[in-house]
Short mmCIF file of C-alpha atoms in Angstrom, two decimals:
data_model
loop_
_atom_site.label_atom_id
_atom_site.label_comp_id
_atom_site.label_asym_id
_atom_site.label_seq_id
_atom_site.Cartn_x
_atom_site.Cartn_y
_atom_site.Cartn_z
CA UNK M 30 1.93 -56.13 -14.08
CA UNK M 31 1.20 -57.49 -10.66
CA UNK M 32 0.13 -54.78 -8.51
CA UNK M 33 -2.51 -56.51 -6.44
CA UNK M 34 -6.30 -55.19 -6.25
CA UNK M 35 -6.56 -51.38 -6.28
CA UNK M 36 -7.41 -49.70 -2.82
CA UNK M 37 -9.34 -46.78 -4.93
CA UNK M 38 -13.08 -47.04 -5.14
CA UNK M 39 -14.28 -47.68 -9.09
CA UNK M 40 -17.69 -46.51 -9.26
CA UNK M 41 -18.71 -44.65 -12.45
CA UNK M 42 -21.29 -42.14 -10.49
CA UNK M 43 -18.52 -41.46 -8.49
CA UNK M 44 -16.25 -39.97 -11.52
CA UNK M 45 -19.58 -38.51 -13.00
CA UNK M 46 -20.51 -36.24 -9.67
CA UNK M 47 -16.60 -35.33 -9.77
CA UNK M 48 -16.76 -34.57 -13.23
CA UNK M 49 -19.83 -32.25 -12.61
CA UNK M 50 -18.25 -30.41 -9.64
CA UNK M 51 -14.78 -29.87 -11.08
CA UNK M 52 -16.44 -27.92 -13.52
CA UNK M 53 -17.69 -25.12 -10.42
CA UNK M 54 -14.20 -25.97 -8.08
CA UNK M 55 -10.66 -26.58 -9.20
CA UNK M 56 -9.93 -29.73 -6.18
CA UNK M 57 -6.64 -30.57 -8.27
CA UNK M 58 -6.69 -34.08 -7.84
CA UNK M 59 -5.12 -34.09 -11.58
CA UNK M 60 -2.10 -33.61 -9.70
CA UNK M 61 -2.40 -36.92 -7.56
CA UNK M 62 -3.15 -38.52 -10.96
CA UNK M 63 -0.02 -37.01 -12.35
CA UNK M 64 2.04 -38.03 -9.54
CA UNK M 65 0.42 -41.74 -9.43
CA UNK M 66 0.97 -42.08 -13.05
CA UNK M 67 4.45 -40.35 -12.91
CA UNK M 68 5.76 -43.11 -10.15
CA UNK M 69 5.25 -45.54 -13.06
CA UNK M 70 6.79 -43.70 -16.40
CA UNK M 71 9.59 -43.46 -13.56
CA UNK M 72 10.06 -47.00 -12.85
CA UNK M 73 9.81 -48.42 -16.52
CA UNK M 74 12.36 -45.67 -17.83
CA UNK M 75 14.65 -47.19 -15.26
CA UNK M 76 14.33 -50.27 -15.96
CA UNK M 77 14.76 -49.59 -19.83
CA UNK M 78 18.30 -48.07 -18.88
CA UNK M 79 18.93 -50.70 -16.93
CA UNK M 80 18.31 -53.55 -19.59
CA UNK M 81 20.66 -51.18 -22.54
CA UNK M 82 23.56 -51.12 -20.02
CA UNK M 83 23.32 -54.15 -19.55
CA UNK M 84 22.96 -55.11 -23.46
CA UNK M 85 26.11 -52.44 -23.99
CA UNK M 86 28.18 -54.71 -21.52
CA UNK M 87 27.49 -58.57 -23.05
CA UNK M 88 26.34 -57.85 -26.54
CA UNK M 89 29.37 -57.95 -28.86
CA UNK M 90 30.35 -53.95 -29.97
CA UNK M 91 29.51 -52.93 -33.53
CA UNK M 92 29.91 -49.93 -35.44
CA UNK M 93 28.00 -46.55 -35.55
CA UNK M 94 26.66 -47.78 -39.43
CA UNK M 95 26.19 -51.65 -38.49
CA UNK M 96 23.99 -50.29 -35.38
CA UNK M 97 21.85 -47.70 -37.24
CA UNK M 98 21.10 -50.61 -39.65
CA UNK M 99 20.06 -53.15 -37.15
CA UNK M 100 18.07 -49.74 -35.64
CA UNK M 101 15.84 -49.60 -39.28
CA UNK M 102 15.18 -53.50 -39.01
CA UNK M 103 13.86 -52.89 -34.78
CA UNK M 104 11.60 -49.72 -36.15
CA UNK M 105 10.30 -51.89 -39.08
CA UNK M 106 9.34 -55.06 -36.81
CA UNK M 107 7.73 -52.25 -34.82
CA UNK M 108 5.76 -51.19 -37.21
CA UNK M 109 4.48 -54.69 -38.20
CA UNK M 110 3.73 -55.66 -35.03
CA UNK M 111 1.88 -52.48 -34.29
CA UNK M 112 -0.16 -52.99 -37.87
CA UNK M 113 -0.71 -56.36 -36.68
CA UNK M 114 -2.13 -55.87 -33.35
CA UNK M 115 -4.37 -53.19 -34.72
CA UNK M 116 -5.43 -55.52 -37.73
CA UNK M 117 -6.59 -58.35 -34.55
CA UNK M 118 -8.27 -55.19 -33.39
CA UNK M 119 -10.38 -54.58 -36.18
CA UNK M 120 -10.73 -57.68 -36.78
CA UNK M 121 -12.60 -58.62 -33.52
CA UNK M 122 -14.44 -55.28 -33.79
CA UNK M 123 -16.10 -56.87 -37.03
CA UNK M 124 -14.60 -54.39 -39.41
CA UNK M 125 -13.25 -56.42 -41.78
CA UNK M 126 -12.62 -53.73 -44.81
CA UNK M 127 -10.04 -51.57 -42.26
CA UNK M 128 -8.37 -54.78 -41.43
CA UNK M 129 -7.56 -55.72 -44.69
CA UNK M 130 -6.45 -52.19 -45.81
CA UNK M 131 -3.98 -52.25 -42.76
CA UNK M 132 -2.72 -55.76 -43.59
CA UNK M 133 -1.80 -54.60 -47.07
CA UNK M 134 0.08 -52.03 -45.41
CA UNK M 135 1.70 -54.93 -43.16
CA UNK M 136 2.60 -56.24 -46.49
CA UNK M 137 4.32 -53.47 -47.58
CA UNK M 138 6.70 -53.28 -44.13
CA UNK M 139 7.34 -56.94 -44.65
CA UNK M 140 8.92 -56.03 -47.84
CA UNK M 141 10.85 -53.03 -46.75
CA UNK M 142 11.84 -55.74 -43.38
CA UNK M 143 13.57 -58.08 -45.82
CA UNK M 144 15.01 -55.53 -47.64
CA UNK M 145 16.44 -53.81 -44.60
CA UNK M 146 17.95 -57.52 -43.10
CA UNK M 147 19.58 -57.82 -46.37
CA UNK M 148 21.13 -54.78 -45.77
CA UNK M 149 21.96 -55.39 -42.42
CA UNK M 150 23.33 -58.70 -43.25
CA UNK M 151 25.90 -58.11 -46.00
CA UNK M 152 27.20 -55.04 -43.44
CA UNK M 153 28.50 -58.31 -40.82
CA UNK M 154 30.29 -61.53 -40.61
CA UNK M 155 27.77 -64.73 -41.03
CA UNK M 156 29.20 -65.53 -37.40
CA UNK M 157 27.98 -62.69 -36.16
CA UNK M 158 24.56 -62.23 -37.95
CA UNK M 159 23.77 -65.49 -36.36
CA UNK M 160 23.78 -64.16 -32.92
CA UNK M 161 20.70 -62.98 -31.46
CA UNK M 162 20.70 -59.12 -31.47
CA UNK M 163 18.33 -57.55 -28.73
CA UNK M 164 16.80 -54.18 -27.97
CA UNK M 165 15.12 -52.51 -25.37
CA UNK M 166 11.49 -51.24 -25.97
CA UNK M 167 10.85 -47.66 -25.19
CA UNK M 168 7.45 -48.07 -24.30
CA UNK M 169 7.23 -51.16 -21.51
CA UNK M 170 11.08 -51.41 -21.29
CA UNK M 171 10.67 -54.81 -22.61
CA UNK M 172 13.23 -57.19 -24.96
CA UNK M 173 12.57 -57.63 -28.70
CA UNK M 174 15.03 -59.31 -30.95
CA UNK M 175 15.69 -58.18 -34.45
CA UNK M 176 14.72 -61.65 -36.04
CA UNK M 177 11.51 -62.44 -33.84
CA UNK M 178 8.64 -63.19 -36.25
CA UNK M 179 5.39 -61.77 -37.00
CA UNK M 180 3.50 -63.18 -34.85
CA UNK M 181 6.08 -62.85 -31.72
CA UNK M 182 6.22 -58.67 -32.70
CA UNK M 183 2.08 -58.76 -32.68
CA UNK M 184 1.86 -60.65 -29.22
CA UNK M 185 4.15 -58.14 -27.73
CA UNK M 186 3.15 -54.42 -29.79
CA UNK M 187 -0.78 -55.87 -28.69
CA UNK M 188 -0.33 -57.08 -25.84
CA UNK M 189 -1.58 -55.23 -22.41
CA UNK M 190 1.34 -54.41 -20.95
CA UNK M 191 2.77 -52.53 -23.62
CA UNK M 192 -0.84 -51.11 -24.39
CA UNK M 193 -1.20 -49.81 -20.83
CA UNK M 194 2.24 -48.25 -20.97
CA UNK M 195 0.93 -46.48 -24.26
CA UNK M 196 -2.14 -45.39 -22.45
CA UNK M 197 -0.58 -44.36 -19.26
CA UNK M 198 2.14 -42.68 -21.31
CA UNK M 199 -0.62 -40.50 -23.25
CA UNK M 200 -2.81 -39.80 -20.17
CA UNK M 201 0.34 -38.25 -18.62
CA UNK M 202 0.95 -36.22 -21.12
CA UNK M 203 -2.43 -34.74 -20.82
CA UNK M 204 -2.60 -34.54 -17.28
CA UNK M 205 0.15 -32.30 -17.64
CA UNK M 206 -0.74 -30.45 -20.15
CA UNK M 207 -4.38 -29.74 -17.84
CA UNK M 208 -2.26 -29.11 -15.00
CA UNK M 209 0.14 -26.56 -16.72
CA UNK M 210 -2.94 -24.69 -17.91
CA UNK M 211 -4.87 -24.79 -14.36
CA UNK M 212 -1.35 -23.56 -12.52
CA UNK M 213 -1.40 -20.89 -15.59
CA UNK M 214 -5.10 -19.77 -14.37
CA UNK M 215 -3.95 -20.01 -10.96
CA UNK M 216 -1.19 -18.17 -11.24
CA UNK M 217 -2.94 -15.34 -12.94
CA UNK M 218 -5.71 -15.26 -10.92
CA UNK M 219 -2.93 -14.93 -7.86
CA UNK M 220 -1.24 -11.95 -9.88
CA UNK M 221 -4.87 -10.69 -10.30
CA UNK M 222 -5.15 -10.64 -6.72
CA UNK M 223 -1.45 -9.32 -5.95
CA UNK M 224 -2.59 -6.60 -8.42
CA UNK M 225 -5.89 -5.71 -6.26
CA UNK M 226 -4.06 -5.46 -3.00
CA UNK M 227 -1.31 -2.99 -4.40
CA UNK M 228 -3.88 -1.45 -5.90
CA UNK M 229 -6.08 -1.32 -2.62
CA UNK M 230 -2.42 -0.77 -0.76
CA UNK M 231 -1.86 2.73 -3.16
CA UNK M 232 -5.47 3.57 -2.91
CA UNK M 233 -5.17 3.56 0.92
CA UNK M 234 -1.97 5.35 1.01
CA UNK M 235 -2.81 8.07 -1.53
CA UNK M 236 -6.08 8.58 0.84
CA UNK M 237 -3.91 8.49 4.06
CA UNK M 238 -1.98 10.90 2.38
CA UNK M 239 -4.66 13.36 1.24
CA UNK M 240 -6.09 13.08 4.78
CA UNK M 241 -2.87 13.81 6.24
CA UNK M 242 -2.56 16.92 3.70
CA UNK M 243 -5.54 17.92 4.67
CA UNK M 244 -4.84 17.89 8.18
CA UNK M 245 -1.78 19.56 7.95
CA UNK M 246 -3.33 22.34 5.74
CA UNK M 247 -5.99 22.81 8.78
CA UNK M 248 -3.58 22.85 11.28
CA UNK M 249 -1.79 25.67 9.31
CA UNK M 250 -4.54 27.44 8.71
CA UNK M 251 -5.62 27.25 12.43
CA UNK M 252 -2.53 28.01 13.40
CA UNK M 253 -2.62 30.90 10.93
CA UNK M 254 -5.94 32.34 12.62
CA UNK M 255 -4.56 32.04 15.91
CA UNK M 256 -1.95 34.09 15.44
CA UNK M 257 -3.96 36.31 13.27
CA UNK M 258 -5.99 36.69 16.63
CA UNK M 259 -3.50 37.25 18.84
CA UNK M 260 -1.83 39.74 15.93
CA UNK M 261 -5.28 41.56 16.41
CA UNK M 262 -5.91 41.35 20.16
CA UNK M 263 -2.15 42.54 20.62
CA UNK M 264 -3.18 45.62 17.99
CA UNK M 265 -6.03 45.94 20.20
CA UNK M 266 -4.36 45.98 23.16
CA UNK M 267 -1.82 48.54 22.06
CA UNK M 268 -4.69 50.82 20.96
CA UNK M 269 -6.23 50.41 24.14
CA UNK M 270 -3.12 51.10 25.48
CA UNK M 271 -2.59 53.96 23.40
CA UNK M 272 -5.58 55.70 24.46
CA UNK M 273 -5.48 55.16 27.90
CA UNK M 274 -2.13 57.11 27.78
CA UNK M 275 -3.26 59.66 25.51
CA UNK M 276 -6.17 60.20 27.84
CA UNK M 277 -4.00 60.22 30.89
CA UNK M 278 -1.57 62.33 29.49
CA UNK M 279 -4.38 64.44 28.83
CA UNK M 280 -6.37 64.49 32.05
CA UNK M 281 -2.55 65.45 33.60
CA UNK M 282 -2.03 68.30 31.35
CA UNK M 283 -5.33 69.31 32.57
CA UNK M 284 -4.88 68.52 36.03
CA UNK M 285 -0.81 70.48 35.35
CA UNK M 286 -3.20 73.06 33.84
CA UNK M 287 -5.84 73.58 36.27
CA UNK M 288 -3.18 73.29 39.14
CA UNK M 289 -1.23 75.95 37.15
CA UNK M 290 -4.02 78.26 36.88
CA UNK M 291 -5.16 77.69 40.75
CA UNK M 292 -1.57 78.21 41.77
CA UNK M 293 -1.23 81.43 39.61
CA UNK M 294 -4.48 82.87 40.94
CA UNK M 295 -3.44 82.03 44.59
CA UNK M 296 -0.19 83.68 44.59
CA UNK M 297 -2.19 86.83 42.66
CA UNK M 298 -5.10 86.30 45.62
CA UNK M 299 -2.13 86.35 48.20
CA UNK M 300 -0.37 89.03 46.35
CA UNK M 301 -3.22 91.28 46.16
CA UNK M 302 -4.46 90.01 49.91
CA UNK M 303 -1.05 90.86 51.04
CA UNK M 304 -0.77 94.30 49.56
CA UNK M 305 -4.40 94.98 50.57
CA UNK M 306 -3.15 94.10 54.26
CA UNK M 307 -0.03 96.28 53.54
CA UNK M 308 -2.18 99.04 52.20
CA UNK M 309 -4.80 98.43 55.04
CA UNK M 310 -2.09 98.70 58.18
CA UNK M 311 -0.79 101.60 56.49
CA UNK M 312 -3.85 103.52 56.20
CA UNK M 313 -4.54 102.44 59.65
CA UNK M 314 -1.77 103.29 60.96
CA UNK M 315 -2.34 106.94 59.02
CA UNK M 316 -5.95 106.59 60.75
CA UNK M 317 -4.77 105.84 64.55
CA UNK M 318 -2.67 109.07 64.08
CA UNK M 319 -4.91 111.17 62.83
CA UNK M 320 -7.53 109.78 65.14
CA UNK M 321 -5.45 110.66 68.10
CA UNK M 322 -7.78 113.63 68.35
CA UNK M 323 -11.07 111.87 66.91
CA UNK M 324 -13.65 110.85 69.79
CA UNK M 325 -14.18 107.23 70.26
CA UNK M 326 -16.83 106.81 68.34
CA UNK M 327 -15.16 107.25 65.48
CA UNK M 328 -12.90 104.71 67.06
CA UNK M 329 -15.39 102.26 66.82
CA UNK M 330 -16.79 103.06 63.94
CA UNK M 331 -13.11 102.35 62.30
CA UNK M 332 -12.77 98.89 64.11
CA UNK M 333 -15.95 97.89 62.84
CA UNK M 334 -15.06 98.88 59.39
CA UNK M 335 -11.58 97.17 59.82
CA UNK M 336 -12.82 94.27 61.16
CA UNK M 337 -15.82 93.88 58.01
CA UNK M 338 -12.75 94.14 55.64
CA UNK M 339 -10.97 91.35 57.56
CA UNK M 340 -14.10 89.17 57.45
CA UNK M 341 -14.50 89.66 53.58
CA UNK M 342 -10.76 88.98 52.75
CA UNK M 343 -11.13 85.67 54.99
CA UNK M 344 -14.42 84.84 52.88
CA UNK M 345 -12.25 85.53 49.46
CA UNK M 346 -9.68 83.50 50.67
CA UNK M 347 -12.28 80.22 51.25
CA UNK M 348 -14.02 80.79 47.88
CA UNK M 349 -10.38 80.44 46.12
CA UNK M 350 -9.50 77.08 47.84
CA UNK M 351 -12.59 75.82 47.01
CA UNK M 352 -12.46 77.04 43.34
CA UNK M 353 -8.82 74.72 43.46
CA UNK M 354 -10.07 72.15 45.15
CA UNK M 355 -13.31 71.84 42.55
CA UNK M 356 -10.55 72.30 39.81
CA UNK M 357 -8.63 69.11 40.80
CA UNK M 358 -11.73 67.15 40.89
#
């Protein structure tokens, strides 16, 4: 086909340093190759529908067992001419022993050729076995006619247009099947990966959880020993409180106690006091009568005594506050 001159750079070293490094890094250029090679399957299978519809639309319509008979003759003078082309082949390759085995095989779909036009012609009207019958090849999308000769089927089935189509055809089919398996890899690699992180993701969450048990249970149990703390300092403080009032209450009984006891000996010290005055005046008074007659020495004498009396009952009466007074201390 005319393309023109490639714009790619053909150097052999080139491929051999790519070759070496694809082996250590996927650069999926397999997929431009696909996609170069895929842009020309594309075109030729259009133009092969393009050339049956318009076959179906000026060829004459035959039936479905008239057609599958014309279709044996087509596959037979496709099998020549490949057997042919491949005999040329071996033939310039100096191998003359596999060309002639393949040329007795070209023999042998000669005969089955005839045999299959015979066929094919008692099946249809002479007027229209005359006609030239035409078919589409599958390969280069080119015309071949079902009586074209040997040597017309060889130029064509050899030829490098329908050659290339063959090899472009076959290195597509391997590009994809490389590119299905690298995607494969890929993919698995990628789920290998998506894998990992979950598995990282749980691993991190199971430890943010433990962390945040953990915590919690620490909290708790702080929490627990502060109010075990405060539980005991309240207890403490109750005690505290306890004996404080027990001690109080006690130090009042004692202080009601001593009071008591100072009161009741003060009322006996002013009872007796009082009764010693009331005996005193009465003997005195006794004394100042029968003293009427006494001489006043005796008069003195008397006051004296009185007054001594006096003075002790005053120094009785100090030594009992003072007892009281050292009581309520």
């Amino acid at each position: 086909m005319d393309l023109g001159e490639c714009l790619k750079v053909h150097d052999l070293a080139l491929r051999a340093d790519y070759e070496i490094a694809s082996k250590e890094q996927d650069f999926f250029f397999e997929l431009d190759a696909m996609d170069h090679l895929q842009s020309f399957i594309a075109d030729c299978d259009r133009r092969t529908e393009v050339a049956k519809k318009r076959l179906a639309e000026t060829q004459e319509e035959i039936s479905a067992e008239v057609a599958a008979k014309a279709e044996r003759v087509h596959e037979l003078n496709e099998e020549i001419g490949k057997l042919l082309a491949k005999v040329e082949q071996l033939g310039a390759e100096g191998n003359v022993e596999e060309s002639q085995k393949v040329m007795d095989e070209v023999e042998k779909a000669r005969a089955k050729k005839r045999e299959a036009e015979e066929v094919y012609r008692n099946s249809m009207p002479a007027s229209s076995f005359q006609q030239q019958k035409l078919r589409v090849c599958e390969v280069c999308s080119a015309y071949l006619g079902l009586h074209d000769n040997d040597r017309r089927l060889a130029d064509h089935f050899g030829g490098k247009l329908h050659l290339g189509f063959i090899e472009i055809r076959e290195k597509l089919e391997e590009l994809k099947r490389v590119v299905a398996e690298k995607q494969e890899k890929r993919n698995q690699e990628r789920l290998k990966r998506r894998e990992e992180r979950e598995r990282e993701e749980r691993e991190k969450l199971r430890r943010s959880r433990s962390r945040e048990h953990r915590r919690h249970r620490s909290r708790s149990m702080s929490r627990e020993r502060k109010r075990r703390t405060r539980s005991k300092s309240r207890e403490k403080r109750h005690r505290h409180r306890s004996r404080s009032s027990s001690r109080s209450r006690s130090r009042s009984h004692q202080r009601s106690g001593h009071s008591s006891r100072d009161r009741s000996r003060e009322r006996s010290r002013r009872r007796s006091s009082k009764e010693r005055f009331r005996d005193q005046d009465l003997a005195s008074r006794d004394r100042d009568r029968s003293s009427r007659d006494r001489s006043p020495r005796d008069r003195d004498r008397k006051d004296k005594k009185r007054s001594y009396e006096s003075a002790n009952g005053r120094s009785e009466d100090r030594r009992s506050s003072e007892e009281r007074e050292a009581g309520e201390i």
